[in-house]
């Protein structure tokens, strides 16, 4: 399936940069034998993860709380060594690792984007600015020691060379160590029609079956899976060296559910494609109708996901007046490809639009709880996952 010409999802820009804007074709495929769902044309990671990366984990209070729970769970379940060592791949601003650091647990964050890594360091996190691969893993092992836990969240699906990740993990992990990561889940994306999970950074959308296949060939067993509500439906995967730990029944159950859901069948993706097209048409029709009636429409949350939606739907500033976002590095720039102004949150509050498209739909509970005044003032939300609706 092709979503068409697409810019880098987080490349918010100023008008003077329009001439340099980079585009690629966002198209997806699913492998009939190993079950991996991925984007085909993969922009160079250096174009996305650099000293001006636009996404900071701490922008969501609920995600910060989620990472405190995640870290606590890893510690309770797996950190029984006397003086454990935890490594996080892609630690962003340190929202997860700080929970280990606070308890005096030895840790290291590996983060390729220097600006978010600096934020982690500001929170007292030991951080290395680097991409994770087998070479980085060897260096850490030589300098520190094997890791009792390697953790990650919304990161492993961002790394094109999955075999290198697996080699690095095998290299760095202690014999009884665990590799735990969570990511948007293919089963949830197919169920909800949340095609906006597909963009340059998400090279893969994983399932239990595809993770099992990808890591098994590097001597790593999938030993547990735990569904998560975050980011619109994610899955936490736990892996260990072959034979080191028993697999819990949840793994076989998840794989069987995926077979039943049809994740290995081409027809499933054909249906998904039709659903994406219908969702696109419904969203465009709705917004254009409202604009024709003279209504003001704004967006809430200049998410990475919104880049896919806006470019796939062909929505621009004539349709959406502005998008409000709390992240300073996105503000007073325009959205990639579609050039809709991104304004500070205050712009939303100062002059409520008639309708707000909830691009950060994965944070719906958090956002709706703090935007009661918008609804009380007559403001309406436009949602598009799982269906296009106005509430
Ligand atoms: O995997 C990834 C996920 C975890 O984070 C990355 N590839 C990049 C990023 O994806 P995203 O940009 O789609 O993530 P979010 O968390 O949906 O982005 C929310 C955006 O909305 C942020 O820019 C912050 C903003 N926001 C806001 O303006 N007001 C968020 C909240 C909760 C708010 O109240």
Short mmCIF file of C-alpha atoms and ligand atoms in Angstrom, two decimals:
data_model
loop_
_atom_site.label_atom_id
_atom_site.label_comp_id
_atom_site.label_asym_id
_atom_site.label_seq_id
_atom_site.Cartn_x
_atom_site.Cartn_y
_atom_site.Cartn_z
CA UNK A 1 0.00 0.00 0.00
CA UNK A 2 1.29 3.47 -0.80
CA UNK A 3 0.43 6.57 1.23
CA UNK A 4 2.12 8.69 -1.41
CA UNK A 5 4.83 11.32 -1.26
CA UNK A 6 5.76 11.95 2.35
CA UNK A 7 8.14 14.27 4.22
CA UNK A 8 10.08 13.36 7.39
CA UNK A 9 7.38 13.17 10.08
CA UNK A 10 9.11 15.36 12.65
CA UNK A 11 10.80 17.78 10.23
CA UNK A 12 8.84 20.87 11.31
CA UNK A 13 10.24 23.76 9.34
CA UNK A 14 10.39 27.49 8.66
CA UNK A 15 9.36 28.96 5.27
CA UNK A 16 13.02 29.65 4.40
CA UNK A 17 13.59 25.84 4.45
CA UNK A 18 10.82 24.92 1.97
CA UNK A 19 13.31 24.49 -0.88
CA UNK A 20 15.28 21.84 1.06
CA UNK A 21 12.33 19.75 2.16
CA UNK A 22 13.00 16.02 1.73
CA UNK A 23 10.33 13.63 0.44
CA UNK A 24 10.17 9.87 -0.06
CA UNK A 25 7.38 7.43 -0.90
CA UNK A 26 5.64 6.04 2.17
CA UNK A 27 4.71 2.51 1.13
CA UNK A 28 4.29 -0.61 3.25
CA UNK A 29 4.63 -4.34 2.78
CA UNK A 30 4.15 -7.45 4.85
CA UNK A 31 6.37 -10.52 4.52
CA UNK A 32 4.47 -13.71 3.83
CA UNK A 33 7.04 -15.92 5.55
CA UNK A 34 8.30 -14.08 8.66
CA UNK A 35 5.24 -11.83 9.17
CA UNK A 36 7.22 -8.58 9.36
CA UNK A 37 5.18 -5.49 8.47
CA UNK A 38 7.39 -2.62 7.37
CA UNK A 39 7.83 0.48 5.26
CA UNK A 40 9.71 -0.15 2.03
CA UNK A 41 11.58 3.08 1.25
CA UNK A 42 13.48 3.94 4.43
CA UNK A 43 14.93 7.45 4.80
CA UNK A 44 18.38 7.61 6.32
CA UNK A 45 18.10 7.59 10.18
CA UNK A 46 20.39 10.64 10.30
CA UNK A 47 17.58 12.65 8.67
CA UNK A 48 15.31 11.92 11.64
CA UNK A 49 17.44 11.52 14.74
CA UNK A 50 19.85 14.41 15.24
CA UNK A 51 20.62 17.39 17.43
CA UNK A 52 17.19 18.94 16.76
CA UNK A 53 14.85 15.97 17.29
CA UNK A 54 11.34 17.29 17.90
CA UNK A 55 9.78 14.68 20.20
CA UNK A 56 10.29 14.80 23.97
CA UNK A 57 8.74 11.98 26.00
CA UNK A 58 7.98 14.23 28.96
CA UNK A 59 5.31 16.17 26.97
CA UNK A 60 2.76 13.64 28.28
CA UNK A 61 2.29 13.34 32.05
CA UNK A 62 0.56 9.99 31.60
CA UNK A 63 3.48 8.63 29.61
CA UNK A 64 5.86 9.75 32.38
CA UNK A 65 3.68 7.82 34.85
CA UNK A 66 3.60 4.86 32.47
CA UNK A 67 7.42 4.75 32.36
CA UNK A 68 7.59 4.83 36.16
CA UNK A 69 5.32 1.74 36.18
CA UNK A 70 7.32 0.08 33.39
CA UNK A 71 10.64 0.59 35.24
CA UNK A 72 9.14 -0.64 38.52
CA UNK A 73 7.85 -3.76 36.79
CA UNK A 74 11.25 -4.54 35.21
CA UNK A 75 12.93 -4.10 38.59
CA UNK A 76 10.45 -6.34 40.46
CA UNK A 77 10.35 -9.05 37.81
CA UNK A 78 13.94 -9.30 36.68
CA UNK A 79 16.52 -7.30 38.63
CA UNK A 80 17.50 -9.85 41.27
CA UNK A 81 21.28 -9.42 40.82
CA UNK A 82 23.14 -7.75 43.73
CA UNK A 83 24.15 -4.61 41.80
CA UNK A 84 22.21 -4.69 38.53
CA UNK A 85 23.05 -2.76 35.38
CA UNK A 86 20.29 -1.46 33.08
CA UNK A 87 20.78 -0.10 29.56
CA UNK A 88 18.07 1.76 27.66
CA UNK A 89 18.18 1.92 23.86
CA UNK A 90 16.85 5.33 22.77
CA UNK A 91 16.40 6.91 26.20
CA UNK A 92 15.06 10.23 24.80
CA UNK A 93 14.79 12.75 27.67
CA UNK A 94 15.34 10.11 30.35
CA UNK A 95 11.70 9.69 31.42
CA UNK A 96 12.15 5.94 31.93
CA UNK A 97 15.77 5.69 33.13
CA UNK A 98 15.30 8.32 35.80
CA UNK A 99 13.19 5.76 37.70
CA UNK A 100 16.18 3.41 37.87
CA UNK A 101 18.60 6.27 38.58
CA UNK A 102 16.46 7.46 41.54
CA UNK A 103 16.79 4.02 43.13
CA UNK A 104 20.56 4.07 42.70
CA UNK A 105 20.52 1.39 39.98
CA UNK A 106 23.49 1.54 37.61
CA UNK A 107 22.27 2.59 34.18
CA UNK A 108 23.23 3.91 30.77
CA UNK A 109 21.07 5.55 28.10
CA UNK A 110 22.04 5.31 24.44
CA UNK A 111 20.43 8.07 22.44
CA UNK A 112 21.34 9.29 18.94
CA UNK A 113 19.53 12.66 19.19
CA UNK A 114 21.86 15.00 21.07
CA UNK A 115 19.21 17.52 22.17
CA UNK A 116 16.94 14.99 23.91
CA UNK A 117 20.02 13.21 25.33
CA UNK A 118 21.10 16.55 26.85
CA UNK A 119 17.70 16.76 28.53
CA UNK A 120 18.22 13.24 29.95
CA UNK A 121 21.66 14.27 31.24
CA UNK A 122 20.04 17.31 32.87
CA UNK A 123 17.86 14.85 34.80
CA UNK A 124 20.95 13.04 36.08
CA UNK A 125 20.91 10.20 33.55
CA UNK A 126 24.20 8.75 32.34
CA UNK A 127 23.87 9.07 28.57
CA UNK A 128 25.89 8.27 25.45
CA UNK A 129 24.99 10.02 22.18
CA UNK A 130 25.06 7.18 19.67
CA UNK A 131 22.97 4.80 17.58
CA UNK A 132 22.69 1.31 19.07
CA UNK A 133 24.38 -1.52 17.13
CA UNK A 134 26.73 -4.43 17.80
CA UNK A 135 29.74 -2.11 17.93
CA UNK A 136 28.14 0.14 20.57
CA UNK A 137 27.14 -3.00 22.47
CA UNK A 138 30.74 -4.28 22.47
CA UNK A 139 32.02 -0.91 23.69
CA UNK A 140 29.52 -0.82 26.57
CA UNK A 141 30.33 -4.38 27.54
CA UNK A 142 34.07 -3.62 27.52
CA UNK A 143 33.66 -0.41 29.50
CA UNK A 144 30.88 -1.46 31.91
CA UNK A 145 29.76 -5.08 31.97
CA UNK A 146 26.93 -7.26 30.61
CA UNK A 147 23.47 -5.76 31.13
CA UNK A 148 20.94 -7.43 33.43
CA UNK A 149 18.19 -5.65 31.55
CA UNK A 150 18.15 -3.87 28.21
CA UNK A 151 14.98 -1.82 27.95
CA UNK A 152 13.40 0.28 25.22
CA UNK A 153 10.08 1.91 24.43
CA UNK A 154 8.93 3.05 21.00
CA UNK A 155 12.45 2.69 19.69
CA UNK A 156 13.24 -0.79 18.33
CA UNK A 157 10.73 -0.35 15.49
CA UNK A 158 12.69 2.80 14.53
CA UNK A 159 15.92 0.93 13.73
CA UNK A 160 16.09 -0.32 10.12
CA UNK A 161 18.78 -2.96 10.72
CA UNK A 162 16.90 -5.26 13.05
CA UNK A 163 19.60 -7.94 12.76
CA UNK A 164 22.14 -5.44 14.11
CA UNK A 165 19.84 -4.72 17.08
CA UNK A 166 19.57 -8.44 17.76
CA UNK A 167 23.36 -8.92 17.46
CA UNK A 168 23.96 -5.98 19.79
CA UNK A 169 21.47 -7.29 22.33
CA UNK A 170 23.00 -10.81 22.26
CA UNK A 171 26.41 -9.25 22.72
CA UNK A 172 25.46 -7.02 25.65
CA UNK A 173 23.00 -9.15 27.60
CA UNK A 174 24.09 -11.07 30.71
CA UNK A 175 23.35 -14.82 30.53
CA UNK A 176 20.16 -14.48 32.62
CA UNK A 177 19.47 -10.93 31.42
CA UNK A 178 16.29 -9.77 29.72
CA UNK A 179 15.60 -7.53 26.75
CA UNK A 180 12.27 -5.73 27.23
CA UNK A 181 10.73 -3.37 24.71
CA UNK A 182 7.30 -2.03 23.83
CA UNK A 183 6.01 -0.60 20.60
CA UNK A 184 2.78 0.16 18.73
CA UNK A 185 1.19 -3.22 18.01
CA UNK A 186 0.28 -4.43 14.52
CA UNK A 187 -2.85 -6.20 15.81
CA UNK A 188 -4.12 -2.94 17.31
CA UNK A 189 -3.30 -0.93 14.19
CA UNK A 190 -5.19 -3.35 11.97
CA UNK A 191 -8.12 -3.53 14.39
CA UNK A 192 -8.45 0.25 14.77
CA UNK A 193 -7.44 1.29 11.28
CA UNK A 194 -4.85 3.60 12.87
CA UNK A 195 -2.77 4.02 9.73
CA UNK A 196 -1.13 7.12 11.21
CA UNK A 197 1.23 4.79 13.11
CA UNK A 198 2.97 4.37 9.76
CA UNK A 199 5.66 6.99 9.09
CA UNK A 200 9.40 7.20 8.48
CA UNK A 201 10.46 6.56 12.10
CA UNK A 202 8.28 3.44 12.36
CA UNK A 203 10.19 1.19 9.99
CA UNK A 204 8.38 -1.82 11.49
CA UNK A 205 5.02 -2.33 13.13
CA UNK A 206 5.66 -5.46 15.15
CA UNK A 207 3.53 -8.42 16.16
CA UNK A 208 4.41 -11.21 18.59
CA UNK A 209 4.95 -13.55 15.63
CA UNK A 210 7.31 -11.20 13.78
CA UNK A 211 9.34 -10.41 16.90
CA UNK A 212 9.66 -14.11 17.67
CA UNK A 213 10.91 -14.81 14.13
CA UNK A 214 13.31 -11.87 13.95
CA UNK A 215 15.12 -12.53 17.23
CA UNK A 216 15.05 -16.33 17.30
CA UNK A 217 17.67 -16.50 14.55
CA UNK A 218 20.02 -14.56 16.85
CA UNK A 219 19.57 -16.92 19.80
CA UNK A 220 16.95 -14.82 21.59
CA UNK A 221 13.62 -16.32 22.74
CA UNK A 222 10.41 -14.35 23.11
CA UNK A 223 9.41 -15.34 26.66
CA UNK A 224 6.51 -13.00 27.42
CA UNK A 225 4.18 -10.46 25.84
CA UNK A 226 2.02 -7.92 27.67
CA UNK A 227 -0.53 -5.73 25.85
CA UNK A 228 -0.35 -2.02 26.73
CA UNK A 229 -2.96 0.71 26.22
CA UNK A 230 -0.32 3.34 25.41
CA UNK A 231 0.01 4.95 21.97
CA UNK A 232 -3.34 3.58 20.89
CA UNK A 233 -2.45 -0.08 21.53
CA UNK A 234 1.08 -1.32 22.10
CA UNK A 235 2.72 -4.60 23.04
CA UNK A 236 5.52 -5.17 25.54
CA UNK A 237 7.90 -7.95 24.46
CA UNK A 238 10.30 -9.77 26.81
CA UNK A 239 13.21 -11.73 25.34
CA UNK A 240 16.00 -13.76 26.91
CA UNK A 241 18.92 -15.84 25.70
CA UNK A 242 17.79 -19.19 24.29
CA UNK A 243 17.03 -21.63 27.11
CA UNK A 244 17.82 -19.12 29.90
CA UNK A 245 14.19 -18.55 30.92
CA UNK A 246 10.90 -20.35 30.27
CA UNK A 247 8.38 -18.77 27.90
CA UNK A 248 5.08 -17.83 29.53
CA UNK A 249 1.84 -19.13 27.93
CA UNK A 250 0.94 -15.55 26.87
CA UNK A 251 3.41 -15.85 23.96
CA UNK A 252 1.76 -18.85 22.30
CA UNK A 253 -1.66 -17.35 23.01
CA UNK A 254 -0.73 -14.04 21.33
CA UNK A 255 0.73 -15.80 18.28
CA UNK A 256 -2.43 -17.91 17.96
CA UNK A 257 -4.62 -14.78 18.25
CA UNK A 258 -2.60 -13.12 15.49
CA UNK A 259 -3.16 -16.11 13.20
CA UNK A 260 -6.86 -15.90 13.96
CA UNK A 261 -6.89 -12.14 13.28
CA UNK A 262 -5.36 -12.87 9.88
CA UNK A 263 -2.10 -10.95 10.34
CA UNK A 264 -0.41 -13.42 8.00
CA UNK A 265 -3.04 -13.16 5.25
CA UNK A 266 -2.85 -10.68 2.32
CA UNK A 267 -6.65 -10.13 2.44
CA UNK A 268 -6.26 -8.56 5.89
CA UNK A 269 -4.05 -5.85 4.42
CA UNK A 270 -6.32 -5.36 1.43
CA UNK A 271 -9.18 -4.68 3.83
CA UNK A 272 -6.90 -2.36 5.83
CA UNK A 273 -6.06 -0.43 2.67
CA UNK A 274 -9.76 0.10 1.82
CA UNK A 275 -10.38 1.20 5.38
CA UNK A 276 -7.56 3.77 5.18
CA UNK A 277 -8.97 5.14 1.93
CA UNK A 278 -12.49 5.43 3.39
CA UNK A 279 -11.13 7.09 6.54
CA UNK A 280 -9.15 9.58 4.42
CA UNK A 281 -12.19 10.43 2.27
CA UNK A 282 -14.46 10.82 5.31
CA UNK A 283 -12.02 13.14 7.10
CA UNK A 284 -11.45 15.31 4.04
CA UNK A 285 -15.19 15.54 3.28
CA UNK A 286 -16.00 16.48 6.86
CA UNK A 287 -13.35 19.19 7.18
CA UNK A 288 -14.08 20.68 3.74
CA UNK A 289 -17.81 20.76 4.52
CA UNK A 290 -17.18 22.56 7.82
CA UNK A 291 -14.87 25.05 6.13
CA UNK A 292 -17.49 25.70 3.43
CA UNK A 293 -19.92 26.53 6.25
CA UNK A 294 -17.40 29.05 7.57
CA UNK A 295 -16.33 27.03 10.64
CA UNK A 296 -12.85 27.37 12.08
CA UNK A 297 -10.95 24.08 12.31
CA UNK A 298 -7.65 23.68 14.20
CA UNK A 299 -5.55 20.66 15.16
CA UNK A 300 -4.53 19.49 18.64
CA UNK A 301 -1.05 17.91 18.91
CA UNK A 302 1.45 18.21 16.03
CA UNK A 303 2.25 14.52 16.32
CA UNK A 304 4.53 12.50 14.06
CA UNK A 305 1.38 10.59 13.19
CA UNK A 306 -0.34 13.75 11.95
CA UNK A 307 2.27 14.07 9.19
CA UNK A 308 0.96 10.85 7.64
CA UNK A 309 -2.67 11.90 8.03
CA UNK A 310 -2.22 15.42 6.65
CA UNK A 311 -0.08 14.42 3.67
CA UNK A 312 -2.11 11.32 2.82
CA UNK A 313 -5.35 13.34 3.02
CA UNK A 314 -3.88 16.41 1.29
CA UNK A 315 -5.05 18.75 4.06
CA UNK A 316 -3.34 22.15 4.29
CA UNK A 317 -3.65 25.58 5.94
CA UNK A 318 -6.81 26.31 3.95
CA UNK A 319 -8.43 23.38 5.81
CA UNK A 320 -6.74 23.52 9.22
CA UNK A 321 -5.93 27.01 10.50
CA UNK A 322 -3.19 25.92 12.91
CA UNK A 323 -2.14 23.04 15.15
CA UNK A 324 -1.51 23.66 18.82
CA UNK A 325 1.41 21.85 20.46
CA UNK A 326 3.18 22.20 23.80
CA UNK A 327 6.65 21.30 22.41
CA UNK A 328 8.77 24.47 22.06
CA UNK A 329 10.90 23.17 19.16
CA UNK A 330 7.79 22.56 17.03
CA UNK A 331 6.19 25.94 17.75
CA UNK A 332 6.18 28.84 15.25
CA UNK A 333 7.18 26.45 12.50
CA UNK A 334 4.92 24.70 9.97
CA UNK A 335 4.01 21.06 9.55
CA UNK A 336 6.17 18.91 7.22
CA UNK A 337 4.87 18.82 3.65
CA UNK A 338 1.53 20.49 4.36
CA UNK A 339 2.81 23.75 5.91
CA UNK A 340 0.13 24.30 8.53
CA UNK A 341 1.33 26.69 11.29
CA UNK A 342 2.19 25.02 14.61
CA UNK A 343 1.41 27.41 17.45
CA UNK A 344 1.94 27.28 21.20
CA UNK A 345 -0.89 25.88 23.30
CA UNK A 346 -1.84 29.42 24.38
CA UNK A 347 -3.04 30.16 20.81
CA UNK A 348 -5.64 27.40 21.20
CA UNK A 349 -6.88 28.69 24.54
CA UNK A 350 -6.90 32.37 23.54
CA UNK A 351 -9.18 31.80 20.56
CA UNK A 352 -10.87 28.42 20.58
CA UNK A 353 -11.64 27.05 17.10
CA UNK A 354 -15.13 25.67 16.40
CA UNK A 355 -13.63 22.22 15.80
CA UNK A 356 -10.33 20.65 16.89
CA UNK A 357 -8.89 17.59 15.15
CA UNK A 358 -7.48 15.36 17.88
CA UNK A 359 -4.22 14.36 16.23
CA UNK A 360 -2.83 13.23 19.60
CA UNK A 361 -5.72 10.75 19.90
CA UNK A 362 -3.50 8.34 21.82
CA UNK A 363 -3.50 10.89 24.69
CA UNK A 364 -7.29 11.39 24.52
CA UNK A 365 -8.01 10.78 28.21
CA UNK A 366 -5.27 13.18 29.33
CA UNK A 367 -6.26 15.88 26.82
CA UNK A 368 -10.04 15.72 27.25
CA UNK A 369 -9.61 15.93 31.02
CA UNK A 370 -7.75 19.21 30.72
CA UNK A 371 -9.86 20.68 27.90
CA UNK A 372 -13.26 20.67 29.54
CA UNK A 373 -13.52 24.43 28.99
CA UNK A 374 -13.18 23.97 25.22
CA UNK A 375 -16.14 21.60 25.19
CA UNK A 376 -18.08 23.87 27.59
CA UNK A 377 -17.49 26.79 25.20
CA UNK A 378 -19.15 24.79 22.41
CA UNK A 379 -15.93 23.41 20.89
CA UNK A 380 -16.23 20.04 19.17
CA UNK A 381 -13.61 17.34 18.69
CA UNK A 382 -12.97 15.64 15.38
CA UNK A 383 -11.59 12.13 15.89
CA UNK A 384 -10.52 9.76 13.14
CA UNK A 385 -9.53 6.54 14.96
CA UNK A 386 -11.18 4.05 14.77
CA UNK A 387 -13.75 6.03 12.72
CA UNK A 388 -14.13 9.65 11.66
CA UNK A 389 -16.56 11.19 14.15
CA UNK A 390 -17.44 14.52 15.75
CA UNK A 391 -18.02 14.55 19.52
O1 LIG B 1 7.39 6.36 18.60
C1 LIG B 1 7.27 7.54 18.77
C2 LIG B 1 6.30 8.04 19.74
C3 LIG B 1 6.42 7.39 21.06
O2 LIG B 1 6.43 9.41 19.97
C4 LIG B 1 8.09 8.50 18.01
N1 LIG B 1 8.34 7.96 16.72
C5 LIG B 1 7.66 9.92 17.97
C6 LIG B 1 6.47 10.23 18.83
O3 LIG B 1 5.30 10.06 18.07
P1 LIG B 1 4.14 11.15 18.14
O4 LIG B 1 4.73 12.47 17.83
O5 LIG B 1 3.04 10.70 17.27
O6 LIG B 1 3.81 11.04 19.69
P2 LIG B 1 2.69 11.62 20.58
O7 LIG B 1 3.03 11.28 21.98
O8 LIG B 1 1.35 11.23 20.13
O9 LIG B 1 2.84 13.21 20.40
C7 LIG B 1 2.00 14.05 21.10
C8 LIG B 1 2.23 15.48 20.64
O10 LIG B 1 1.18 16.28 21.14
C9 LIG B 1 3.54 16.07 21.17
O11 LIG B 1 4.08 16.93 20.20
C10 LIG B 1 3.09 16.86 22.39
C11 LIG B 1 1.70 17.27 22.02
N2 LIG B 1 0.80 17.35 23.17
C12 LIG B 1 0.15 18.56 23.39
O12 LIG B 1 0.33 19.53 22.66
N3 LIG B 1 -0.69 18.61 24.47
C13 LIG B 1 0.61 16.25 23.93
C14 LIG B 1 -0.22 16.30 25.01
C15 LIG B 1 -0.48 15.10 25.88
C16 LIG B 1 -0.90 17.54 25.30
O13 LIG B 1 -1.68 17.65 26.25
#
